[in-house]
Amino acid sequence: MKLRFAPSPTGLLHVGNARAALVNWLFARQRGGTVLLRLDDTDLERSKAEYADALQEDLRWLGLDWDESFRQSDRLPLYAAAAERLKASGHLYPCFESEEELRYKRELRLKQGRPPLYDRGALKMTPEQYERALANGKSPYWRFKLSGLNREWQDDVLGRRAVKLSSLSDPVLIRADGSPLYTFTSVVDDLDSKVTHIVRGEDHVTNTGVQLDIWEALGGRPSALSFAHLPLLTDADGGPLSKRLGSLSLRQLRRDGVEPAALAGYLAALGTSTDPAPGMPAELVPGFALTAISRSAARFDVQQLLALNRKLLHGLPFAAVQAHLPVGADEEFWLAVRGNLDLLGEAKAWFEVVRGTIVPPAQPGEGEFLRAALAALPPEPWDAATWGVWTDALKASTGRKGKALFLPLRLALTGEDHGPDLKVLLPLIGRERAALRLKLGAEG
């Protein structure tokens, strides 16, 4: 059993592709199969080495590894040899029509009430016409002659599926500059690397029908392949999950402080009836079932992901996060703030509150109260009891209680109207910082 994940290094890894990678990995590891990472980088203009490096780094961050790996750009002779075989067998034929000519043909067929399919006009070209085109400096692009069959398979997620090839145009497999397209290279690689199971997005269903035709033309047995097409992810409102949303790249989620175990657990549960639970991929293998994935689109809700991330953070020990906290942050700080974090990156702001310099917001009408609070500030040393002693004294001297008592103090001390329990935060802030902030607040 061998599965492959085949991203194109033309941008950062998006959560939709990360889900496909995770499902491939879980399915393979559960069955003792091999995982192949294939970088589909034959689009030389858009493929970038930095994206290839980022893809691999982000996959490893998510907890995924692979047994084999290669780049398509290193295998161009293999594709050229396969193309020659298809030319020799009559499956690939040369075309010279320009995009303008093809557009005219499509519009004409539409006016005639016929589907806008390629009319295979190039197949009527004589050897003399072909040589004349070459002599005039034209370079052919090459189309694959589809069989016209109904290509059917039992999809491991979507159930019985069929693609009617007679309703499709013959696909271009080789550009005029000689470079191969994905539809072709993917089949050559799957055949050559002995891939047995293909798990990818539902948007590839039509591709699967076409590629089964190419697979057979290259000598493969379509029955040797197993397919699973994952319904595409939508956003929280049910709309398409745009790959252009940089906020949903793994790189940005990492920067924001989303934990890999939260993301992996969330992606693994998407489209199933299972409630998501945080876990690294290796921990998720026993509970994974490809057959549990629904045929309906799954909604990727950032708020649900953050809730899962929050749940994970709130239980993490200091040792698990120490390397990712600001320099100087200790266990006492972590235990004080972790219950208020959605993202690990937010710890930085709270560290600034307890160790740095903040300017409290203006609180019109609260100057007298804040001066009274400053005057009543207990001497150090401070501990968890200090907050209660201080606020009880203020309650007695000012008559304030509840929100009227606590909110002005919180705003003055932290600059925020909510946050960690001040009982544990106040000793971390210390008397000197607290006094300065109360003074600034009273003057504001």
XYZ file of C-alpha atoms in Angstrom:
444
model
C 0.000 0.000 0.000
C 1.427 3.360 -1.016
C -0.154 6.803 -0.815
C 1.141 10.136 -1.969
C 0.653 13.758 -1.088
C 1.472 15.991 -4.038
C 1.439 19.724 -3.293
C 2.568 22.361 -5.773
C 5.205 24.715 -4.303
C 3.510 27.796 -5.733
C 2.422 29.182 -2.374
C 2.152 28.414 1.325
C 0.419 25.262 2.539
C -3.274 25.933 3.093
C -5.522 24.132 5.600
C -7.389 22.401 2.757
C -4.209 20.795 1.440
C -3.017 20.118 4.985
C -6.197 18.142 5.609
C -5.549 16.008 2.507
C -1.967 15.427 3.630
C -3.118 14.426 7.112
C -5.769 12.015 5.833
C -3.258 10.380 3.475
C -0.787 10.026 6.342
C -3.321 8.629 8.830
C -4.698 6.125 6.308
C -1.214 4.934 5.347
C 0.102 4.668 8.894
C -3.013 2.819 10.037
C -2.532 0.188 7.320
C 1.267 -0.017 7.495
C 1.584 1.674 4.106
C 4.225 3.910 2.549
C 3.890 7.696 2.348
C 5.364 9.542 -0.638
C 5.804 13.314 -0.732
C 5.842 14.488 -4.343
C 6.475 18.139 -5.138
C 4.574 19.013 -8.305
C 6.911 21.775 -9.447
C 6.798 21.549 -13.244
C 5.210 25.016 -13.381
C 8.636 26.637 -13.427
C 7.322 30.209 -13.450
C 5.215 29.880 -10.285
C 7.115 27.194 -8.351
C 9.603 28.594 -5.831
C 12.293 26.850 -3.795
C 11.266 28.834 -0.721
C 7.713 27.499 -1.002
C 9.020 23.936 -1.364
C 11.057 24.384 1.813
C 8.124 25.985 3.637
C 5.775 23.142 2.637
C 8.068 20.537 4.125
C 8.716 22.575 7.260
C 4.995 23.119 7.838
C 4.178 19.443 7.286
C 6.801 18.441 9.841
C 5.443 21.049 12.279
C 2.029 19.392 11.920
C 3.621 16.079 12.866
C 3.732 14.474 9.419
C 6.674 12.650 7.892
C 7.198 10.621 4.719
C 9.102 7.563 3.562
C 9.949 8.722 0.042
C 10.170 12.068 -1.685
C 10.962 13.553 -5.079
C 10.428 16.649 -7.189
C 8.804 16.428 -10.582
C 11.327 18.906 -12.003
C 13.976 16.192 -11.535
C 12.001 13.705 -13.626
C 11.465 15.501 -16.941
C 13.234 12.754 -18.973
C 10.754 10.226 -17.543
C 7.798 12.296 -18.748
C 9.395 12.834 -22.161
C 9.868 9.077 -22.582
C 6.246 8.398 -21.552
C 5.035 11.037 -24.008
C 6.945 9.363 -26.838
C 5.254 6.057 -25.987
C 1.836 7.705 -26.192
C 2.720 9.374 -29.474
C 3.862 6.044 -30.911
C 0.626 4.347 -29.824
C -1.518 7.121 -31.321
C -2.800 8.360 -27.975
C -1.049 11.738 -28.209
C -1.623 13.910 -31.248
C -0.187 17.315 -32.224
C -2.268 20.502 -32.425
C -1.492 23.975 -33.711
C -4.739 25.889 -33.106
C -4.246 29.196 -31.328
C -6.314 30.185 -28.304
C -8.221 32.575 -30.545
C -9.093 29.784 -32.985
C -10.197 27.518 -30.144
C -12.378 30.285 -28.696
C -14.040 30.752 -32.078
C -14.740 27.009 -32.317
C -16.240 26.917 -28.824
C -18.491 29.901 -29.517
C -19.643 28.378 -32.812
C -20.569 25.080 -31.143
C -22.489 26.929 -28.446
C -24.457 28.847 -31.093
C -25.262 25.505 -32.718
C -26.574 24.211 -29.416
C -23.712 21.759 -28.978
C -21.370 21.411 -25.986
C -18.175 23.478 -26.375
C -15.856 20.472 -26.762
C -12.715 20.337 -28.829
C -13.679 18.985 -32.276
C -10.477 16.969 -32.812
C -9.784 19.046 -35.882
C -6.064 18.424 -35.511
C -6.605 14.709 -36.170
C -7.531 15.604 -39.756
C -4.136 17.209 -40.329
C -2.081 15.493 -43.037
C 1.657 14.780 -42.667
C 2.304 17.490 -45.247
C 0.298 20.048 -43.275
C 2.169 19.067 -40.117
C 5.583 19.496 -41.755
C 4.514 22.809 -43.270
C 3.459 24.110 -39.833
C 6.825 23.118 -38.386
C 8.624 24.756 -41.305
C 6.692 27.963 -40.609
C 8.119 28.031 -37.080
C 5.080 26.687 -35.233
C 5.503 24.309 -32.295
C 2.721 21.821 -31.559
C 1.101 21.177 -28.251
C -0.120 17.636 -27.680
C -3.573 16.381 -26.761
C -4.490 12.974 -25.381
C -7.162 11.138 -27.377
C -9.739 10.070 -24.820
C -11.310 6.652 -25.251
C -14.879 7.901 -24.827
C -15.541 5.227 -22.206
C -17.351 5.657 -18.925
C -14.634 5.408 -16.304
C -16.137 4.080 -13.076
C -14.763 3.330 -9.631
C -15.947 2.665 -6.093
C -14.809 5.745 -4.194
C -13.835 5.099 -0.570
C -15.582 8.313 0.508
C -18.074 9.307 -2.208
C -19.296 5.838 -3.175
C -19.861 4.799 -6.782
C -18.524 7.391 -9.206
C -18.327 7.581 -12.994
C -16.920 10.049 -15.510
C -18.297 10.034 -19.061
C -15.217 10.749 -21.161
C -17.242 11.371 -24.320
C -18.513 14.553 -22.676
C -14.983 15.962 -22.211
C -12.490 17.611 -24.538
C -9.243 15.769 -25.201
C -6.896 17.233 -22.586
C -3.618 18.956 -23.460
C -0.800 16.983 -21.826
C 2.261 18.664 -23.361
C 2.552 22.412 -23.902
C 4.028 23.906 -27.063
C 7.273 24.581 -25.185
C 7.538 20.873 -24.417
C 6.682 21.127 -20.726
C 4.262 18.518 -19.335
C 1.063 19.332 -17.476
C -0.122 17.975 -14.117
C -2.751 15.674 -15.630
C 0.035 13.770 -17.372
C 2.935 13.914 -14.923
C 0.741 12.787 -12.047
C -0.189 9.575 -13.862
C 3.384 8.864 -14.950
C 4.599 9.313 -11.377
C 1.816 7.246 -9.818
C 2.539 4.425 -12.238
C 6.311 4.622 -11.882
C 6.320 4.923 -8.080
C 3.699 2.168 -7.685
C 1.091 4.235 -5.862
C -1.901 2.095 -4.913
C -4.277 4.511 -3.155
C -5.032 8.107 -4.156
C -6.724 10.348 -1.587
C -7.374 13.929 -2.707
C -10.038 16.614 -3.005
C -13.414 16.177 -4.628
C -12.424 18.754 -7.253
C -10.268 16.023 -8.827
C -13.145 13.619 -9.630
C -13.193 14.527 -13.333
C -9.381 14.361 -13.386
C -9.624 10.825 -12.061
C -11.718 9.702 -15.027
C -9.256 11.256 -17.470
C -6.216 9.946 -15.628
C -7.562 6.402 -15.553
C -7.677 6.595 -19.350
C -4.049 7.794 -19.474
C -3.059 5.173 -16.890
C -4.401 2.396 -19.094
C -2.807 3.864 -22.227
C 0.558 3.709 -20.437
C 0.085 0.034 -19.625
C -1.398 0.252 -16.146
C -4.438 -1.606 -14.851
C -7.141 0.810 -13.639
C -8.385 -1.844 -11.214
C -5.018 -1.634 -9.385
C -5.881 1.857 -8.097
C -8.106 2.802 -5.183
C -9.555 6.314 -4.906
C -10.997 8.461 -2.142
C -12.137 12.002 -2.870
C -12.586 14.306 0.110
C -15.437 16.829 -0.060
C -14.000 20.321 -0.156
C -13.915 22.516 2.911
C -16.151 25.558 3.190
C -15.901 28.539 5.496
C -18.065 28.931 8.589
C -20.895 30.387 6.463
C -20.831 27.517 3.959
C -19.017 29.465 1.226
C -15.887 28.312 -0.608
C -12.782 28.246 1.555
C -10.552 30.607 -0.396
C -6.933 29.569 -0.769
C -6.145 33.259 -1.081
C -6.902 33.785 2.597
C -3.367 33.924 3.897
C -4.714 33.669 7.430
C -5.562 30.040 6.703
C -2.072 29.034 5.669
C -0.266 26.803 8.139
C 2.526 29.345 8.265
C 0.182 32.088 9.490
C -1.618 29.796 11.924
C 1.794 28.857 13.337
C 2.741 32.525 13.690
C -0.550 33.217 15.428
C 0.221 30.532 17.988
C -2.122 27.715 16.962
C -0.770 24.468 18.382
C -0.093 21.637 15.887
C -2.026 19.174 18.060
C -5.088 21.447 17.962
C -4.953 21.841 14.191
C -4.284 18.138 13.554
C -7.108 17.079 15.857
C -9.487 19.547 14.256
C -8.623 18.589 10.654
C -8.853 14.863 11.409
C -12.398 15.251 12.749
C -13.676 17.532 9.955
C -16.454 15.920 7.978
C -17.030 13.194 10.554
C -19.518 12.855 13.426
C -16.646 12.731 15.905
C -16.099 15.694 18.205
C -12.603 17.098 17.585
C -10.011 16.498 20.262
C -6.441 17.788 20.217
C -3.776 15.264 19.308
C -0.683 14.888 17.171
C -1.100 12.656 14.088
C 0.629 9.665 15.701
C -1.930 9.834 18.527
C -4.848 10.083 16.074
C -4.038 6.953 14.055
C -5.991 4.421 16.198
C -9.241 6.387 16.038
C -9.060 7.308 12.347
C -11.490 5.842 9.802
C -11.599 6.959 6.175
C -15.139 5.577 5.920
C -16.266 7.963 8.688
C -15.777 11.003 6.416
C -19.101 12.332 5.159
C -19.909 12.885 1.494
C -21.042 16.410 2.381
C -18.790 19.454 2.496
C -17.187 20.102 5.869
C -17.103 23.573 7.413
C -13.804 24.934 8.605
C -14.709 27.235 11.473
C -11.786 29.243 12.823
C -13.689 29.836 16.067
C -14.019 26.081 16.630
C -10.308 25.666 15.959
C -9.500 28.423 18.458
C -11.779 26.803 21.038
C -9.880 23.548 20.628
C -6.578 25.404 20.801
C -7.753 27.160 23.961
C -8.713 23.851 25.533
C -5.277 22.460 24.742
C -3.367 25.504 26.025
C -5.254 25.600 29.300
C -3.918 22.170 30.209
C -0.326 22.483 28.972
C 2.430 22.355 31.578
C 5.150 24.993 31.637
C 7.759 22.586 30.247
C 5.726 22.115 27.062
C 5.686 25.836 26.220
C 8.780 27.253 27.903
C 10.777 27.459 24.661
C 7.989 29.506 23.022
C 7.443 32.025 25.813
C 9.186 35.411 26.121
C 12.646 35.315 27.687
C 12.296 35.508 31.449
C 8.810 33.991 31.619
C 8.650 31.429 34.411
C 6.204 28.755 35.512
C 4.384 31.119 37.861
C 3.670 33.463 34.935
C 2.493 30.609 32.695
C 0.113 29.181 35.272
C -1.293 32.670 35.828
C -2.090 33.450 32.195
C -2.656 30.142 30.376
C -6.355 30.030 31.270
C -6.938 33.265 29.332
C -5.143 32.381 26.110
C -6.691 31.439 22.771
C -3.265 31.437 21.124
C 0.168 30.962 22.595
C 1.315 34.202 20.955
C -1.010 36.129 23.260
C 1.267 35.260 26.196
C 3.669 37.934 24.941
C 1.148 40.703 25.605
C 0.517 39.456 29.137
C 4.236 39.245 29.796
C 4.439 42.911 28.838
C 1.677 43.575 31.372
C 3.539 41.919 34.249
C 7.125 42.823 33.355
C 6.969 45.701 30.908
C 5.681 49.234 30.668
C 2.086 49.936 29.742
C 0.103 53.172 29.653
C -3.342 52.592 31.207
C -6.327 54.024 29.339
C -7.973 57.214 30.488
C -10.870 56.697 32.922
C -12.761 59.964 33.241
C -14.273 60.398 36.684
C -12.145 57.701 38.304
C -9.188 59.855 39.392
C -10.238 60.150 43.026
C -10.860 56.409 43.350
C -7.518 55.506 41.761
C -5.693 57.911 44.116
C -7.424 56.216 47.029
C -6.380 52.840 45.608
C -2.781 54.042 45.366
C -2.823 55.278 48.947
C -4.215 51.944 50.156
C -1.705 49.826 48.216
C -0.256 47.280 50.688
C 3.485 47.045 51.290
C 5.453 44.152 49.819
C 6.029 41.212 49.944
C 2.942 40.358 47.901
C 1.287 36.980 47.459
C -2.078 35.535 46.381
C -3.766 37.084 49.433
C -2.695 40.663 48.610
C -5.472 41.348 46.105
C -8.172 40.404 48.606
C -6.646 42.421 51.429
C -6.310 45.493 49.186
C -9.790 45.361 47.651
C -11.455 44.661 51.005
C -9.805 47.806 52.383
C -10.980 49.819 49.361
C -14.498 48.450 49.655
C -14.615 49.616 53.265
C -13.139 53.059 52.588
C -14.978 53.927 49.349
C -18.211 51.958 49.630
C -17.627 50.515 46.155
C -18.241 46.899 45.283
C -18.551 44.598 42.272
C -17.753 46.000 38.838
C -17.474 49.578 40.125
C -14.668 48.426 42.383
C -12.827 45.887 40.271
C -13.024 47.211 36.672
C -11.193 50.553 37.232
C -8.419 48.657 39.018
C -8.109 46.086 36.250
C -8.004 48.771 33.543
C -5.375 50.755 35.432
C -3.184 47.765 36.239
C -3.408 45.816 32.957
C -4.862 48.157 30.332
C -7.530 45.491 29.643
C -11.113 45.079 30.826
C -10.727 41.322 31.238
C -7.946 38.822 31.714
C -6.257 36.534 34.224
C -7.321 36.536 37.860
C -5.751 39.592 39.459
C -5.217 37.581 42.624
C -2.382 35.760 40.819
C -1.460 38.548 38.389
C -0.936 41.315 40.966
C 2.134 39.743 42.666
C 3.726 39.295 39.218
C 3.169 42.965 38.375
C 4.741 44.038 41.654
C 4.146 47.095 43.813
C 6.383 49.508 41.891
C 4.654 48.941 38.532
C 1.210 48.868 40.139
C 1.825 52.195 41.913
C 3.081 53.877 38.737
C 0.076 52.683 36.733
C -2.406 53.818 39.385
C -0.694 57.209 39.437
C -0.838 57.504 35.633
C -4.452 56.374 35.651
C -5.402 58.930 38.262
C -3.707 61.707 36.269
C -5.398 60.620 33.024
